[in-house]
Coordinates of C-alpha atoms in Angstrom, one line a residue:
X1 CA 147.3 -4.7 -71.9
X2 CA 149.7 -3.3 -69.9
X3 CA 152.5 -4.1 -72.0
X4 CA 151.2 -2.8 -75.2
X5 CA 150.0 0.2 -73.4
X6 CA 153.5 0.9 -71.6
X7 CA 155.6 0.2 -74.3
X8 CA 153.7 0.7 -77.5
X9 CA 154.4 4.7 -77.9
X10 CA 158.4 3.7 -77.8
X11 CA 158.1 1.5 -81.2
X12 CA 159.0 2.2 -84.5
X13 CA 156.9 2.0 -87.3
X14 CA 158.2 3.3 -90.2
X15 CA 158.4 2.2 -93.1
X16 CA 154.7 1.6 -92.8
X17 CA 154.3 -0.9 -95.9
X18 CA 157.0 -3.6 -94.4
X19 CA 155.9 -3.9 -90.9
X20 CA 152.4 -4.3 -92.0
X21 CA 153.3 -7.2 -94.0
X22 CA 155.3 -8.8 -91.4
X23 CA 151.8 -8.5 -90.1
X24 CA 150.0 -9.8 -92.2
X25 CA 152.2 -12.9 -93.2
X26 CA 152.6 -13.9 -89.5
X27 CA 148.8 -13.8 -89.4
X28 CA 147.8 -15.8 -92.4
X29 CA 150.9 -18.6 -91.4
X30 CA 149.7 -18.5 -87.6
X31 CA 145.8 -19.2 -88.8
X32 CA 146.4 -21.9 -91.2
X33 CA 149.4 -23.2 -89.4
X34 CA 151.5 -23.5 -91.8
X35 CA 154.5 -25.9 -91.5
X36 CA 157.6 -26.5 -92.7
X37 CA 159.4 -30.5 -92.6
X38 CA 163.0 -30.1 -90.7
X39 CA 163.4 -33.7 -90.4
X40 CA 161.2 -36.7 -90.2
X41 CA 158.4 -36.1 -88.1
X42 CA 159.4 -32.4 -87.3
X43 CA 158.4 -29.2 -88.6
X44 CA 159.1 -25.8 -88.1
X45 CA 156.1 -22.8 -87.9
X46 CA 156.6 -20.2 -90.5
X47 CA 155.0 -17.9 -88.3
X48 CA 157.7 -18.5 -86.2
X49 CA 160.0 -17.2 -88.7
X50 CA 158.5 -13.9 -89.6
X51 CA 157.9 -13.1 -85.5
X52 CA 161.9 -13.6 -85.4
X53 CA 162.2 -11.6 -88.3
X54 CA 160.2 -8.7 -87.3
X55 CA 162.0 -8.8 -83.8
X56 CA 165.3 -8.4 -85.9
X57 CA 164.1 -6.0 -88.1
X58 CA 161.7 -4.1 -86.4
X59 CA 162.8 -4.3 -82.7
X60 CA 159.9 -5.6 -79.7
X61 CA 157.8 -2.9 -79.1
X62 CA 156.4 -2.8 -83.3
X63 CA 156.4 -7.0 -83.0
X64 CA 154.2 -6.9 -79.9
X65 CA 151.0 -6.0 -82.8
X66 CA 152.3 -8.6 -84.9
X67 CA 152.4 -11.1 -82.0
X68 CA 148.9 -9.8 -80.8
X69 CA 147.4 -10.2 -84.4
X70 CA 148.9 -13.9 -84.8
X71 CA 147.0 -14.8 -81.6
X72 CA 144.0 -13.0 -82.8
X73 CA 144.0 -14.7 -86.0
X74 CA 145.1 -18.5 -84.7
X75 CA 141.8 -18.5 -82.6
X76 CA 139.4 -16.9 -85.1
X77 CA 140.8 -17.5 -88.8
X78 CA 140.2 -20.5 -90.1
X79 CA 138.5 -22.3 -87.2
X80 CA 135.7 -24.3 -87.1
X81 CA 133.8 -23.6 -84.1
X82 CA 134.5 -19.8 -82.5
X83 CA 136.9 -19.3 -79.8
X84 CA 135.7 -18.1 -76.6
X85 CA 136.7 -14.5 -75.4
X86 CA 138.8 -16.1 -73.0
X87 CA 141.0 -18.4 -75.0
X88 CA 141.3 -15.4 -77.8
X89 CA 143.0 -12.8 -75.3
X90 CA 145.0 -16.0 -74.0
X91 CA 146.8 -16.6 -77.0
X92 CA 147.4 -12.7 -78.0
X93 CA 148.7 -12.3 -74.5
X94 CA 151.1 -15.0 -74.5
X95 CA 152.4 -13.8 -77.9
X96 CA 152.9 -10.0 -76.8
X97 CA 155.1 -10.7 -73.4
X98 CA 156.6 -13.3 -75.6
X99 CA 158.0 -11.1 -78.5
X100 CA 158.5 -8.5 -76.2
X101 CA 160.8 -10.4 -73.8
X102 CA 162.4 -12.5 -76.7
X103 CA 163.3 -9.3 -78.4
X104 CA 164.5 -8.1 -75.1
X105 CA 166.5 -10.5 -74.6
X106 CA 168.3 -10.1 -78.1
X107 CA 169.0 -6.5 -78.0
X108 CA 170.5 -6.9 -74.4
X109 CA 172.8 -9.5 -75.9
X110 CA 174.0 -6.9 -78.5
X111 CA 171.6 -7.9 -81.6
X112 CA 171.1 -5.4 -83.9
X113 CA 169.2 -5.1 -87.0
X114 CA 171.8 -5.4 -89.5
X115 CA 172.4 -9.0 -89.2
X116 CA 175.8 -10.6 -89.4
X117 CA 175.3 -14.2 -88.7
X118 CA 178.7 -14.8 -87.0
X119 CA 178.0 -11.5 -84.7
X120 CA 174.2 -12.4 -83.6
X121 CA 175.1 -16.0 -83.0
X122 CA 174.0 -15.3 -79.1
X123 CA 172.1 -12.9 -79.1
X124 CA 170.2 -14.7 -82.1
X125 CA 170.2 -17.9 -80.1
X126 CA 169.1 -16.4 -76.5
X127 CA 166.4 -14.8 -77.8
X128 CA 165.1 -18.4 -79.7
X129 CA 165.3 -20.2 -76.2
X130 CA 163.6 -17.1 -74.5
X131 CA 160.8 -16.8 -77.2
X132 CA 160.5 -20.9 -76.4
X133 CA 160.6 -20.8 -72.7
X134 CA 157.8 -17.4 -72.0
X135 CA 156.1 -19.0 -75.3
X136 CA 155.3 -23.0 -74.0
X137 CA 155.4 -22.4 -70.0
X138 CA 152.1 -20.4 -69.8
X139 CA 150.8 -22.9 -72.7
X140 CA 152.2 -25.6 -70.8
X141 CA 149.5 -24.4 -67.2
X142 CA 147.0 -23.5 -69.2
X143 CA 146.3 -27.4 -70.9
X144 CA 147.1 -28.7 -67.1
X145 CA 144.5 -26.5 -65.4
X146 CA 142.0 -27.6 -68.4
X147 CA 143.2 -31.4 -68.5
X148 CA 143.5 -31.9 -64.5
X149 CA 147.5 -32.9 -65.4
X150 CA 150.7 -31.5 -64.7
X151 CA 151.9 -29.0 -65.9
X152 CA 155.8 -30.2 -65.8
X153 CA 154.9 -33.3 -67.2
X154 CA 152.7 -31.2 -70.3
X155 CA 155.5 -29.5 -70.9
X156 CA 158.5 -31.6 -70.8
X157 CA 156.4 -34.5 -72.9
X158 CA 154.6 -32.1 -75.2
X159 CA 156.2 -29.0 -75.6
X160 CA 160.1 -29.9 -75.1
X161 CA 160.9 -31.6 -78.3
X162 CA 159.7 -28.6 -80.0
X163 CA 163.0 -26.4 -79.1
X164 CA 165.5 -27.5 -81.7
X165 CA 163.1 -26.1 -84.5
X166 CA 163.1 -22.8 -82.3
X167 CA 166.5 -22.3 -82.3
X168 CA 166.6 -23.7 -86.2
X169 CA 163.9 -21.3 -87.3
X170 CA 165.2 -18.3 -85.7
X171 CA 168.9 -19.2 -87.9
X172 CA 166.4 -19.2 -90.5
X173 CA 165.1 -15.9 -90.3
X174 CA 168.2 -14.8 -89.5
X175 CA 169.7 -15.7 -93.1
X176 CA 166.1 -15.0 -95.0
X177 CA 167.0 -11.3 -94.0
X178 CA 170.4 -11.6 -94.4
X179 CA 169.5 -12.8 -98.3
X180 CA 167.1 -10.2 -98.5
X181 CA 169.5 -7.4 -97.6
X182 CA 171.7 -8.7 -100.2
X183 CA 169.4 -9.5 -103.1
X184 CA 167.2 -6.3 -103.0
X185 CA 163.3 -5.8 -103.8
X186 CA 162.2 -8.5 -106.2
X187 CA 164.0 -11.6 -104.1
X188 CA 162.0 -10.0 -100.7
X189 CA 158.9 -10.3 -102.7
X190 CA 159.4 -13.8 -104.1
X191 CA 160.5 -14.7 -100.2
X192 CA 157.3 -13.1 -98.9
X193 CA 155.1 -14.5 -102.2
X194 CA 156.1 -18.7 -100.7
X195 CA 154.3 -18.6 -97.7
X196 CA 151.5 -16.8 -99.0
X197 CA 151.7 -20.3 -101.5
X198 CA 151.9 -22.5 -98.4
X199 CA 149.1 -21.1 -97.2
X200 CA 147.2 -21.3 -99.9
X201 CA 148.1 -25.2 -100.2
X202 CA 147.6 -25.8 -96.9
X203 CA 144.2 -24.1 -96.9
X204 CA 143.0 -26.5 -100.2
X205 CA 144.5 -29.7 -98.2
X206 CA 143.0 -28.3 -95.2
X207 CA 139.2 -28.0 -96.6
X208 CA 139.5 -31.1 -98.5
X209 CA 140.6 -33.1 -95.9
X210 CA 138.3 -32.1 -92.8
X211 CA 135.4 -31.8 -95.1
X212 CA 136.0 -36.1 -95.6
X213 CA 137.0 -36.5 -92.5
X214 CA 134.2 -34.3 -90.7
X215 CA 131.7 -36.4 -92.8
X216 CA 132.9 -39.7 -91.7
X217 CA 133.0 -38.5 -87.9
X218 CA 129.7 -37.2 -87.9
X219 CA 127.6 -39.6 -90.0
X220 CA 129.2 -42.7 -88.2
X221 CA 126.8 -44.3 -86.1
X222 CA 129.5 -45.3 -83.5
X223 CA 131.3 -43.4 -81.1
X224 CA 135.1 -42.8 -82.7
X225 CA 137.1 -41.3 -80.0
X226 CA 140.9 -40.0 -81.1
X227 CA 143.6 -39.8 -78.3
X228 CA 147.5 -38.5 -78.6
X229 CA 150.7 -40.7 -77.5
X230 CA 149.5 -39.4 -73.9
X231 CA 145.8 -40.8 -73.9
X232 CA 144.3 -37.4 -74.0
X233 CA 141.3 -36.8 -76.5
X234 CA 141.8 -35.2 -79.6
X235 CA 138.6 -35.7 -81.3
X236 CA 134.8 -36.9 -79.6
X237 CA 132.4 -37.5 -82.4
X238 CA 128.7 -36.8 -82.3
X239 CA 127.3 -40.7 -81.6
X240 CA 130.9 -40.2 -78.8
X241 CA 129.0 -37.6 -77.3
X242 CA 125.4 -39.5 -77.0
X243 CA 126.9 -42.7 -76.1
X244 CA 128.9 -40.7 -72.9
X245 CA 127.0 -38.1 -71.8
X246 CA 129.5 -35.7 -72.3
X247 CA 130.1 -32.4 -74.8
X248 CA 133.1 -32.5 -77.5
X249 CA 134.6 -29.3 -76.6
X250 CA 134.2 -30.2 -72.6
X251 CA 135.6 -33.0 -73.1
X252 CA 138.8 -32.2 -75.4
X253 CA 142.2 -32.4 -74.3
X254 CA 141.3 -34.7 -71.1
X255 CA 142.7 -37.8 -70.6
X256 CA 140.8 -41.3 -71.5
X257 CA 141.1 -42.4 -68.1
X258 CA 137.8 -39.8 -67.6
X259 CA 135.5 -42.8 -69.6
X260 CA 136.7 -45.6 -67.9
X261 CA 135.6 -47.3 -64.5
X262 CA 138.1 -46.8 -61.6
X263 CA 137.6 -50.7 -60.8
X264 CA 138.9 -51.4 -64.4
X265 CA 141.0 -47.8 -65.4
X266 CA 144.5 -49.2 -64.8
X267 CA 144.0 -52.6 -66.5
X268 CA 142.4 -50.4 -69.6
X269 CA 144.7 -47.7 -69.5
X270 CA 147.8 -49.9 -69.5
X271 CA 146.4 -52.0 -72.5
X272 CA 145.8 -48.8 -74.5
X273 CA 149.5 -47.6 -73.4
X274 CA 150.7 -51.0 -74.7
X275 CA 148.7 -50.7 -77.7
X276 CA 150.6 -47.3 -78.4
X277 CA 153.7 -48.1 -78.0
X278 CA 153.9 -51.9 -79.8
X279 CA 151.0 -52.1 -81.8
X280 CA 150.0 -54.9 -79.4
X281 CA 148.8 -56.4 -76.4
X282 CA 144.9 -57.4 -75.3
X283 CA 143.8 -55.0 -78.1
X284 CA 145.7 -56.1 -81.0
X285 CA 143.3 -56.9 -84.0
X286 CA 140.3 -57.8 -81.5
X287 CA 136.9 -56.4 -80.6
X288 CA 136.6 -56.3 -76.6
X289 CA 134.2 -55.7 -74.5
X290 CA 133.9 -53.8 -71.6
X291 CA 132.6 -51.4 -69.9
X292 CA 132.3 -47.9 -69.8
X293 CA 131.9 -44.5 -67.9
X294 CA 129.1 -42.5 -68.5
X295 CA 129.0 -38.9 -67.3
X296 CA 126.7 -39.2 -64.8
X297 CA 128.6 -41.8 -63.1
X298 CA 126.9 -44.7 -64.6
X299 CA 128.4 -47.9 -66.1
X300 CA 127.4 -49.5 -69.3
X301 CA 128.9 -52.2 -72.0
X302 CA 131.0 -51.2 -74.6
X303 CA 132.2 -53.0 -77.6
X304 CA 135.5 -51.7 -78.3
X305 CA 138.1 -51.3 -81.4
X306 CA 141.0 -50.0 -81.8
X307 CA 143.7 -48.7 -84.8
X308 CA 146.9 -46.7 -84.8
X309 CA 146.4 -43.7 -87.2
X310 CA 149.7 -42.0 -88.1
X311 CA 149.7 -38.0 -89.2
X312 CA 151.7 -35.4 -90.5
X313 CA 152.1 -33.4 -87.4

């Protein structure tokens, strides 16, 4: 707040009609998270791109409300279950001190607006790996104060890997403009028209897909419990949360460890880790059964199952 209200009389707004579509495309992308494949199993945010662009273009005191409505719109567009207050201003914060430092960072470095890719090749690239650094740090402390992990080891194992497509999708912005400055009117509208189409696909695949998959979860009669390469819940299904004792959005994000008994955790914990990694071990095409943690501390049998499920993302 103190950002925005510091700096926010030094921006630029005009032309009026431009910047408030950089707004409005970084909102839509940022809500319905729309992707773009860089490689196999990598993707780059489009939202991304037109943050980078507007920094460029607009400078970072005008991209601090376009940063502040992509964090708006991420926690209230599109989602199931509301945000809380809390979690809302979170993510518009982290976006306005990002943008603001990223952009900065590039003018500092000598960017300009008129882009000339072998003369912003620093600046262009310092302000990627600041955007990523003030971007996934705060991100980074925020899941370890919820999950009860570190917050190097969040970071380095979640949010690391992500740079290259920082650095590649602020080249990419980088020559959209420089096309666009080129190319005139009618090429900027087609450019601006796509991701309004990824969206839109996105949103149809979106719908289609939870509304099977949200079925399934909550109809089944047993407890289907999803976990990450890192053991940390991802989804806690309604028969999940009768058979534990414990809320799907309390529970979210923390670590499997939480519904197993310390006597047994590490011989569970390293079969599941095992089962990750190879597709084998104890757990390998077999029901077990053990036992479980309830979350009032009590034990009880569980018959367990488990697949490897393989996704886009």
């Amino acid at each position: 707040a103190l950002t925005l209200i510091v700096l926010l009389p030094r921006a630029t707004f005009v032309p009026v009609i431009p910047w408030l579509l950089l707004v409005f495309l970084s909102s839509l992308t940022s809500a319905f998270k729309v992707q773009l494949p860089i490689t196999t199993g990598s993707t780059m945010s489009v939202s991304y791109i037109v943050d980078i662009a507007s920094l460029i273009l607009r400078g970072p005191h005008a991209t601090m409300v376009v940063g502040a409505a992509s964090g708006w719109s991420q926690s209230t567009w599109n989602s199931q279950t509301p945000s809380p207050p809390y979690r809302t201003l979170f993510n518009m914060a982290v976006l306005v001190l990002t943008v603001e430092a990223a952009g900065q960072v590039y003018q500092r470095l000598g960017g300009a607006s008129q882009v000339e890719m072998t003369e912003i090749a620093v600046p262009l690239a310092g302000m990627a790996l600041t955007y990523f650094l003030v971007n996934t740090i705060p991100i980074a402390w925020a899941i370890a104060l919820t999950t009860n992990q570190s917050a190097w080891r969040v970071w380095k194992t979640d949010l690391l890997s992500s740079l290259p497509s920082y650095l590649l999708g602020a080249a990419a912005a980088a020559v959209v403009i420089q096309v666009t400055d080129r190319s005139g009117y009618w090429l900027t509208l087609l450019l601006a028209l796509f991701p309004l189409y990824l969206t839109y696909k996105m949103y149809r695949t979106g719908v289609e897909t939870e509304a099977r998959q949200g079925a399934i979860l909550e109809a089944a009669h047993d407890a289907i419990v999803t976990m990450d390469q890192n053991l940390n819940i991802r989804e806690f299904n309604p028969a999940a949360e009768r058979m534990f004792g414990y809320r799907r959005l309390d529970i979210l994000g923390r670590n499997i460890d939480l519904l197993l008994p310390p006597a047994d955790r590490a011989q569970y914990l390293a079969a599941l880790s095992e089962y990750q990694a190879t597709a084998g071990g104890p757990l390998a095409r077999r029901r077990l059964e053990l036992t479980g943690l309830k979350a009032d501390g009590n034990e009880f049998p569980v018959a367990l199952t488990v697949a490897r499920v393989r996704t886009a993302s």
